[in-house]
Amino acid sequence: MEGKISNRIRVLRFHNGEMSQADLGQRIGVTRQTIAAIEAGKYSPSLEAAFRIANVFKVPLGEVFQWDENAAG
């Protein structure tokens, strides 16, 4: 199946005072390792976790996650 989810979590963390992965994980109720895996594109978050991440940065979901249907998944 083609397609892949990409994200801007690292950039958003940078623009929010270099928020750590651990801090973001604590705010949405997951581990730092989970945030690292999401950020690296190795793990797709649940829809709930995705909305929670967007809520932390106060941006729409589409500004955090993007779907590239032409990328190899």
PDB file of N, CA and C in Angstrom:
ATOM      1  N   MET A   1       0.844  -1.186   0.000  1.00  0.00           N
ATOM      2  CA  MET A   1       0.000   0.000   0.000  1.00  0.00           C
ATOM      3  C   MET A   1       0.883   1.242   0.000  1.00  0.00           C
ATOM      4  N   GLU A   2       0.546   2.150  -0.863  1.00  0.00           N
ATOM      5  CA  GLU A   2       1.299   3.393  -0.966  1.00  0.00           C
ATOM      6  C   GLU A   2       0.813   4.389   0.078  1.00  0.00           C
ATOM      7  N   GLY A   3       1.684   5.329   0.420  1.00  0.00           N
ATOM      8  CA  GLY A   3       1.307   6.404   1.327  1.00  0.00           C
ATOM      9  C   GLY A   3       2.039   6.340   2.636  1.00  0.00           C
ATOM     10  N   LYS A   4       2.243   7.512   3.196  1.00  0.00           N
ATOM     11  CA  LYS A   4       2.979   7.583   4.450  1.00  0.00           C
ATOM     12  C   LYS A   4       2.578   8.863   5.189  1.00  0.00           C
ATOM     13  N   ILE A   5       2.516   8.758   6.509  1.00  0.00           N
ATOM     14  CA  ILE A   5       2.241   9.933   7.334  1.00  0.00           C
ATOM     15  C   ILE A   5       3.567  10.591   7.695  1.00  0.00           C
ATOM     16  N   SER A   6       3.668  11.870   7.438  1.00  0.00           N
ATOM     17  CA  SER A   6       4.837  12.621   7.894  1.00  0.00           C
ATOM     18  C   SER A   6       4.358  13.619   8.948  1.00  0.00           C
ATOM     19  N   ASN A   7       5.301  14.188   9.664  1.00  0.00           N
ATOM     20  CA  ASN A   7       4.894  15.127  10.713  1.00  0.00           C
ATOM     21  C   ASN A   7       5.927  16.230  10.899  1.00  0.00           C
ATOM     22  N   ARG A   8       5.507  17.259  11.601  1.00  0.00           N
ATOM     23  CA  ARG A   8       6.355  18.421  11.890  1.00  0.00           C
ATOM     24  C   ARG A   8       6.578  18.575  13.395  1.00  0.00           C
ATOM     25  N   ILE A   9       6.502  17.473  14.117  1.00  0.00           N
ATOM     26  CA  ILE A   9       6.597  17.554  15.576  1.00  0.00           C
ATOM     27  C   ILE A   9       7.924  18.153  16.015  1.00  0.00           C
ATOM     28  N   ARG A  10       9.021  17.753  15.398  1.00  0.00           N
ATOM     29  CA  ARG A  10      10.332  18.290  15.798  1.00  0.00           C
ATOM     30  C   ARG A  10      10.371  19.803  15.629  1.00  0.00           C
ATOM     31  N   VAL A  11       9.855  20.296  14.494  1.00  0.00           N
ATOM     32  CA  VAL A  11       9.834  21.744  14.235  1.00  0.00           C
ATOM     33  C   VAL A  11       8.932  22.444  15.252  1.00  0.00           C
ATOM     34  N   LEU A  12       7.774  21.860  15.513  1.00  0.00           N
ATOM     35  CA  LEU A  12       6.853  22.475  16.472  1.00  0.00           C
ATOM     36  C   LEU A  12       7.439  22.474  17.883  1.00  0.00           C
ATOM     37  N   ARG A  13       8.167  21.413  18.242  1.00  0.00           N
ATOM     38  CA  ARG A  13       8.821  21.412  19.560  1.00  0.00           C
ATOM     39  C   ARG A  13       9.856  22.523  19.628  1.00  0.00           C
ATOM     40  N   PHE A  14      10.600  22.698  18.534  1.00  0.00           N
ATOM     41  CA  PHE A  14      11.623  23.752  18.485  1.00  0.00           C
ATOM     42  C   PHE A  14      10.988  25.126  18.678  1.00  0.00           C
ATOM     43  N   HIS A  15       9.868  25.358  17.989  1.00  0.00           N
ATOM     44  CA  HIS A  15       9.206  26.663  18.065  1.00  0.00           C
ATOM     45  C   HIS A  15       8.448  26.866  19.384  1.00  0.00           C
ATOM     46  N   ASN A  16       8.395  25.848  20.189  1.00  0.00           N
ATOM     47  CA  ASN A  16       7.752  25.957  21.505  1.00  0.00           C
ATOM     48  C   ASN A  16       8.789  25.778  22.600  1.00  0.00           C
ATOM     49  N   GLY A  17       9.840  26.564  22.495  1.00  0.00           N
ATOM     50  CA  GLY A  17      10.856  26.604  23.543  1.00  0.00           C
ATOM     51  C   GLY A  17      11.692  25.353  23.665  1.00  0.00           C
ATOM     52  N   GLU A  18      11.945  24.681  22.533  1.00  0.00           N
ATOM     53  CA  GLU A  18      12.730  23.434  22.552  1.00  0.00           C
ATOM     54  C   GLU A  18      12.116  22.435  23.528  1.00  0.00           C
ATOM     55  N   MET A  19      10.793  22.299  23.445  1.00  0.00           N
ATOM     56  CA  MET A  19      10.104  21.330  24.294  1.00  0.00           C
ATOM     57  C   MET A  19      10.738  19.948  24.086  1.00  0.00           C
ATOM     58  N   SER A  20      10.984  19.250  25.172  1.00  0.00           N
ATOM     59  CA  SER A  20      11.601  17.924  25.059  1.00  0.00           C
ATOM     60  C   SER A  20      10.558  16.884  24.640  1.00  0.00           C
ATOM     61  N   GLN A  21      11.050  15.788  24.102  1.00  0.00           N
ATOM     62  CA  GLN A  21      10.156  14.682  23.764  1.00  0.00           C
ATOM     63  C   GLN A  21       9.474  14.172  25.021  1.00  0.00           C
ATOM     64  N   ALA A  22      10.214  14.138  26.134  1.00  0.00           N
ATOM     65  CA  ALA A  22       9.654  13.665  27.403  1.00  0.00           C
ATOM     66  C   ALA A  22       8.517  14.568  27.865  1.00  0.00           C
ATOM     67  N   ASP A  23       8.709  15.888  27.722  1.00  0.00           N
ATOM     68  CA  ASP A  23       7.669  16.838  28.140  1.00  0.00           C
ATOM     69  C   ASP A  23       6.420  16.669  27.279  1.00  0.00           C
ATOM     70  N   LEU A  24       6.609  16.548  25.971  1.00  0.00           N
ATOM     71  CA  LEU A  24       5.453  16.356  25.085  1.00  0.00           C
ATOM     72  C   LEU A  24       4.752  15.044  25.424  1.00  0.00           C
ATOM     73  N   GLY A  25       5.548  13.997  25.637  1.00  0.00           N
ATOM     74  CA  GLY A  25       4.959  12.711  25.987  1.00  0.00           C
ATOM     75  C   GLY A  25       4.146  12.784  27.269  1.00  0.00           C
ATOM     76  N   GLN A  26       4.692  13.485  28.260  1.00  0.00           N
ATOM     77  CA  GLN A  26       3.985  13.630  29.537  1.00  0.00           C
ATOM     78  C   GLN A  26       2.671  14.385  29.343  1.00  0.00           C
ATOM     79  N   ARG A  27       2.684  15.405  28.496  1.00  0.00           N
ATOM     80  CA  ARG A  27       1.478  16.212  28.278  1.00  0.00           C
ATOM     81  C   ARG A  27       0.359  15.436  27.600  1.00  0.00           C
ATOM     82  N   ILE A  28       0.713  14.442  26.765  1.00  0.00           N
ATOM     83  CA  ILE A  28      -0.353  13.701  26.080  1.00  0.00           C
ATOM     84  C   ILE A  28      -0.526  12.282  26.617  1.00  0.00           C
ATOM     85  N   GLY A  29       0.279  11.912  27.614  1.00  0.00           N
ATOM     86  CA  GLY A  29       0.084  10.619  28.265  1.00  0.00           C
ATOM     87  C   GLY A  29       0.753   9.439  27.581  1.00  0.00           C
ATOM     88  N   VAL A  30       1.891   9.695  26.914  1.00  0.00           N
ATOM     89  CA  VAL A  30       2.675   8.594  26.330  1.00  0.00           C
ATOM     90  C   VAL A  30       4.132   8.765  26.749  1.00  0.00           C
ATOM     91  N   THR A  31       4.952   7.783  26.442  1.00  0.00           N
ATOM     92  CA  THR A  31       6.362   7.847  26.827  1.00  0.00           C
ATOM     93  C   THR A  31       7.185   8.678  25.843  1.00  0.00           C
ATOM     94  N   ARG A  32       8.385   9.073  26.292  1.00  0.00           N
ATOM     95  CA  ARG A  32       9.307   9.784  25.405  1.00  0.00           C
ATOM     96  C   ARG A  32       9.640   8.925  24.199  1.00  0.00           C
ATOM     97  N   GLN A  33       9.762   7.619  24.425  1.00  0.00           N
ATOM     98  CA  GLN A  33      10.089   6.707  23.330  1.00  0.00           C
ATOM     99  C   GLN A  33       8.987   6.689  22.268  1.00  0.00           C
ATOM    100  N   THR A  34       7.749   6.795  22.702  1.00  0.00           N
ATOM    101  CA  THR A  34       6.635   6.832  21.745  1.00  0.00           C
ATOM    102  C   THR A  34       6.707   8.099  20.909  1.00  0.00           C
ATOM    103  N   ILE A  35       6.994   9.228  21.557  1.00  0.00           N
ATOM    104  CA  ILE A  35       7.133  10.484  20.809  1.00  0.00           C
ATOM    105  C   ILE A  35       8.286  10.381  19.823  1.00  0.00           C
ATOM    106  N   ALA A  36       9.393   9.796  20.245  1.00  0.00           N
ATOM    107  CA  ALA A  36      10.548   9.634  19.348  1.00  0.00           C
ATOM    108  C   ALA A  36      10.170   8.782  18.136  1.00  0.00           C
ATOM    109  N   ALA A  37       9.417   7.710  18.358  1.00  0.00           N
ATOM    110  CA  ALA A  37       9.007   6.827  17.259  1.00  0.00           C
ATOM    111  C   ALA A  37       8.039   7.543  16.310  1.00  0.00           C
ATOM    112  N   ILE A  38       7.103   8.319  16.868  1.00  0.00           N
ATOM    113  CA  ILE A  38       6.166   9.080  16.030  1.00  0.00           C
ATOM    114  C   ILE A  38       6.942  10.097  15.209  1.00  0.00           C
ATOM    115  N   GLU A  39       7.828  10.823  15.870  1.00  0.00           N
ATOM    116  CA  GLU A  39       8.606  11.865  15.216  1.00  0.00           C
ATOM    117  C   GLU A  39       9.446  11.296  14.066  1.00  0.00           C
ATOM    118  N   ALA A  40       9.979  10.106  14.253  1.00  0.00           N
ATOM    119  CA  ALA A  40      10.820   9.468  13.238  1.00  0.00           C
ATOM    120  C   ALA A  40      10.004   8.778  12.147  1.00  0.00           C
ATOM    121  N   GLY A  41       8.676   8.772  12.291  1.00  0.00           N
ATOM    122  CA  GLY A  41       7.830   8.132  11.296  1.00  0.00           C
ATOM    123  C   GLY A  41       7.814   6.615  11.405  1.00  0.00           C
ATOM    124  N   LYS A  42       8.269   6.092  12.547  1.00  0.00           N
ATOM    125  CA  LYS A  42       8.292   4.644  12.742  1.00  0.00           C
ATOM    126  C   LYS A  42       7.010   4.125  13.366  1.00  0.00           C
ATOM    127  N   TYR A  43       6.186   5.036  13.862  1.00  0.00           N
ATOM    128  CA  TYR A  43       4.955   4.650  14.546  1.00  0.00           C
ATOM    129  C   TYR A  43       3.900   5.705  14.250  1.00  0.00           C
ATOM    130  N   SER A  44       2.706   5.252  13.877  1.00  0.00           N
ATOM    131  CA  SER A  44       1.593   6.180  13.629  1.00  0.00           C
ATOM    132  C   SER A  44       0.776   6.305  14.904  1.00  0.00           C
ATOM    133  N   PRO A  45       0.562   7.520  15.369  1.00  0.00           N
ATOM    134  CA  PRO A  45      -0.188   7.698  16.617  1.00  0.00           C
ATOM    135  C   PRO A  45      -1.670   7.389  16.412  1.00  0.00           C
ATOM    136  N   SER A  46      -2.349   7.099  17.517  1.00  0.00           N
ATOM    137  CA  SER A  46      -3.803   6.960  17.445  1.00  0.00           C
ATOM    138  C   SER A  46      -4.375   8.323  17.078  1.00  0.00           C
ATOM    139  N   LEU A  47      -5.587   8.323  16.596  1.00  0.00           N
ATOM    140  CA  LEU A  47      -6.228   9.590  16.252  1.00  0.00           C
ATOM    141  C   LEU A  47      -6.312  10.493  17.481  1.00  0.00           C
ATOM    142  N   GLU A  48      -6.620   9.895  18.632  1.00  0.00           N
ATOM    143  CA  GLU A  48      -6.705  10.666  19.874  1.00  0.00           C
ATOM    144  C   GLU A  48      -5.353  11.293  20.220  1.00  0.00           C
ATOM    145  N   ALA A  49      -4.285  10.514  20.121  1.00  0.00           N
ATOM    146  CA  ALA A  49      -2.948  11.048  20.433  1.00  0.00           C
ATOM    147  C   ALA A  49      -2.579  12.151  19.441  1.00  0.00           C
ATOM    148  N   ALA A  50      -2.952  11.968  18.177  1.00  0.00           N
ATOM    149  CA  ALA A  50      -2.655  12.992  17.165  1.00  0.00           C
ATOM    150  C   ALA A  50      -3.344  14.309  17.517  1.00  0.00           C
ATOM    151  N   PHE A  51      -4.609  14.227  17.900  1.00  0.00           N
ATOM    152  CA  PHE A  51      -5.327  15.453  18.283  1.00  0.00           C
ATOM    153  C   PHE A  51      -4.720  16.063  19.549  1.00  0.00           C
ATOM    154  N   ARG A  52      -4.305  15.233  20.476  1.00  0.00           N
ATOM    155  CA  ARG A  52      -3.689  15.760  21.701  1.00  0.00           C
ATOM    156  C   ARG A  52      -2.386  16.498  21.390  1.00  0.00           C
ATOM    157  N   ILE A  53      -1.595  15.938  20.479  1.00  0.00           N
ATOM    158  CA  ILE A  53      -0.346  16.601  20.094  1.00  0.00           C
ATOM    159  C   ILE A  53      -0.655  17.953  19.467  1.00  0.00           C
ATOM    160  N   ALA A  54      -1.603  17.989  18.541  1.00  0.00           N
ATOM    161  CA  ALA A  54      -1.980  19.254  17.902  1.00  0.00           C
ATOM    162  C   ALA A  54      -2.471  20.252  18.942  1.00  0.00           C
ATOM    163  N   ASN A  55      -3.222  19.767  19.915  1.00  0.00           N
ATOM    164  CA  ASN A  55      -3.749  20.637  20.971  1.00  0.00           C
ATOM    165  C   ASN A  55      -2.628  21.241  21.820  1.00  0.00           C
ATOM    166  N   VAL A  56      -1.594  20.470  22.102  1.00  0.00           N
ATOM    167  CA  VAL A  56      -0.449  20.985  22.879  1.00  0.00           C
ATOM    168  C   VAL A  56       0.169  22.177  22.155  1.00  0.00           C
ATOM    169  N   PHE A  57       0.306  22.058  20.823  1.00  0.00           N
ATOM    170  CA  PHE A  57       0.936  23.132  20.051  1.00  0.00           C
ATOM    171  C   PHE A  57      -0.061  24.207  19.597  1.00  0.00           C
ATOM    172  N   LYS A  58      -1.350  23.975  19.909  1.00  0.00           N
ATOM    173  CA  LYS A  58      -2.409  24.937  19.548  1.00  0.00           C
ATOM    174  C   LYS A  58      -2.442  25.217  18.038  1.00  0.00           C
ATOM    175  N   VAL A  59      -2.360  24.130  17.268  1.00  0.00           N
ATOM    176  CA  VAL A  59      -2.436  24.216  15.814  1.00  0.00           C
ATOM    177  C   VAL A  59      -3.419  23.155  15.321  1.00  0.00           C
ATOM    178  N   PRO A  60      -3.961  23.349  14.105  1.00  0.00           N
ATOM    179  CA  PRO A  60      -4.834  22.313  13.536  1.00  0.00           C
ATOM    180  C   PRO A  60      -4.054  21.022  13.284  1.00  0.00           C
ATOM    181  N   LEU A  61      -4.746  19.910  13.292  1.00  0.00           N
ATOM    182  CA  LEU A  61      -4.119  18.604  13.089  1.00  0.00           C
ATOM    183  C   LEU A  61      -3.287  18.563  11.811  1.00  0.00           C
ATOM    184  N   GLY A  62      -3.784  19.208  10.751  1.00  0.00           N
ATOM    185  CA  GLY A  62      -3.084  19.209   9.468  1.00  0.00           C
ATOM    186  C   GLY A  62      -1.756  19.941   9.489  1.00  0.00           C
ATOM    187  N   GLU A  63      -1.527  20.758  10.505  1.00  0.00           N
ATOM    188  CA  GLU A  63      -0.230  21.432  10.624  1.00  0.00           C
ATOM    189  C   GLU A  63       0.798  20.554  11.339  1.00  0.00           C
ATOM    190  N   VAL A  64       0.313  19.473  11.936  1.00  0.00           N
ATOM    191  CA  VAL A  64       1.224  18.551  12.611  1.00  0.00           C
ATOM    192  C   VAL A  64       1.504  17.336  11.721  1.00  0.00           C
ATOM    193  N   PHE A  65       0.435  16.773  11.169  1.00  0.00           N
ATOM    194  CA  PHE A  65       0.566  15.547  10.378  1.00  0.00           C
ATOM    195  C   PHE A  65       0.103  15.787   8.950  1.00  0.00           C
ATOM    196  N   GLN A  66       0.827  15.175   8.014  1.00  0.00           N
ATOM    197  CA  GLN A  66       0.472  15.261   6.606  1.00  0.00           C
ATOM    198  C   GLN A  66       0.483  13.849   6.015  1.00  0.00           C
ATOM    199  N   TRP A  67      -0.387  13.630   5.047  1.00  0.00           N
ATOM    200  CA  TRP A  67      -0.469  12.350   4.369  1.00  0.00           C
ATOM    201  C   TRP A  67       0.092  12.516   2.970  1.00  0.00           C
ATOM    202  N   ASP A  68       1.139  11.743   2.651  1.00  0.00           N
ATOM    203  CA  ASP A  68       1.723  11.766   1.307  1.00  0.00           C
ATOM    204  C   ASP A  68       1.348  10.449   0.639  1.00  0.00           C
ATOM    205  N   GLU A  69       0.352  10.493  -0.233  1.00  0.00           N
ATOM    206  CA  GLU A  69      -0.154   9.262  -0.840  1.00  0.00           C
ATOM    207  C   GLU A  69       0.814   8.656  -1.850  1.00  0.00           C
ATOM    208  N   ASN A  70       1.796   9.402  -2.298  1.00  0.00           N
ATOM    209  CA  ASN A  70       2.761   8.889  -3.267  1.00  0.00           C
ATOM    210  C   ASN A  70       4.015   8.298  -2.629  1.00  0.00           C
ATOM    211  N   ALA A  71       4.178   8.487  -1.331  1.00  0.00           N
ATOM    212  CA  ALA A  71       5.360   7.962  -0.643  1.00  0.00           C
ATOM    213  C   ALA A  71       5.209   6.465  -0.407  1.00  0.00           C
ATOM    214  N   ALA A  72       6.326   5.781  -0.419  1.00  0.00           N
ATOM    215  CA  ALA A  72       6.310   4.347  -0.112  1.00  0.00           C
ATOM    216  C   ALA A  72       6.081   4.170   1.376  1.00  0.00           C
ATOM    217  N   GLY A  73       5.130   3.348   1.731  1.00  0.00           N
ATOM    218  CA  GLY A  73       4.780   3.182   3.137  1.00  0.00           C
ATOM    219  C   GLY A  73       5.481   2.126   3.843  1.00  0.00           C
TER     220      GLY A  73
END
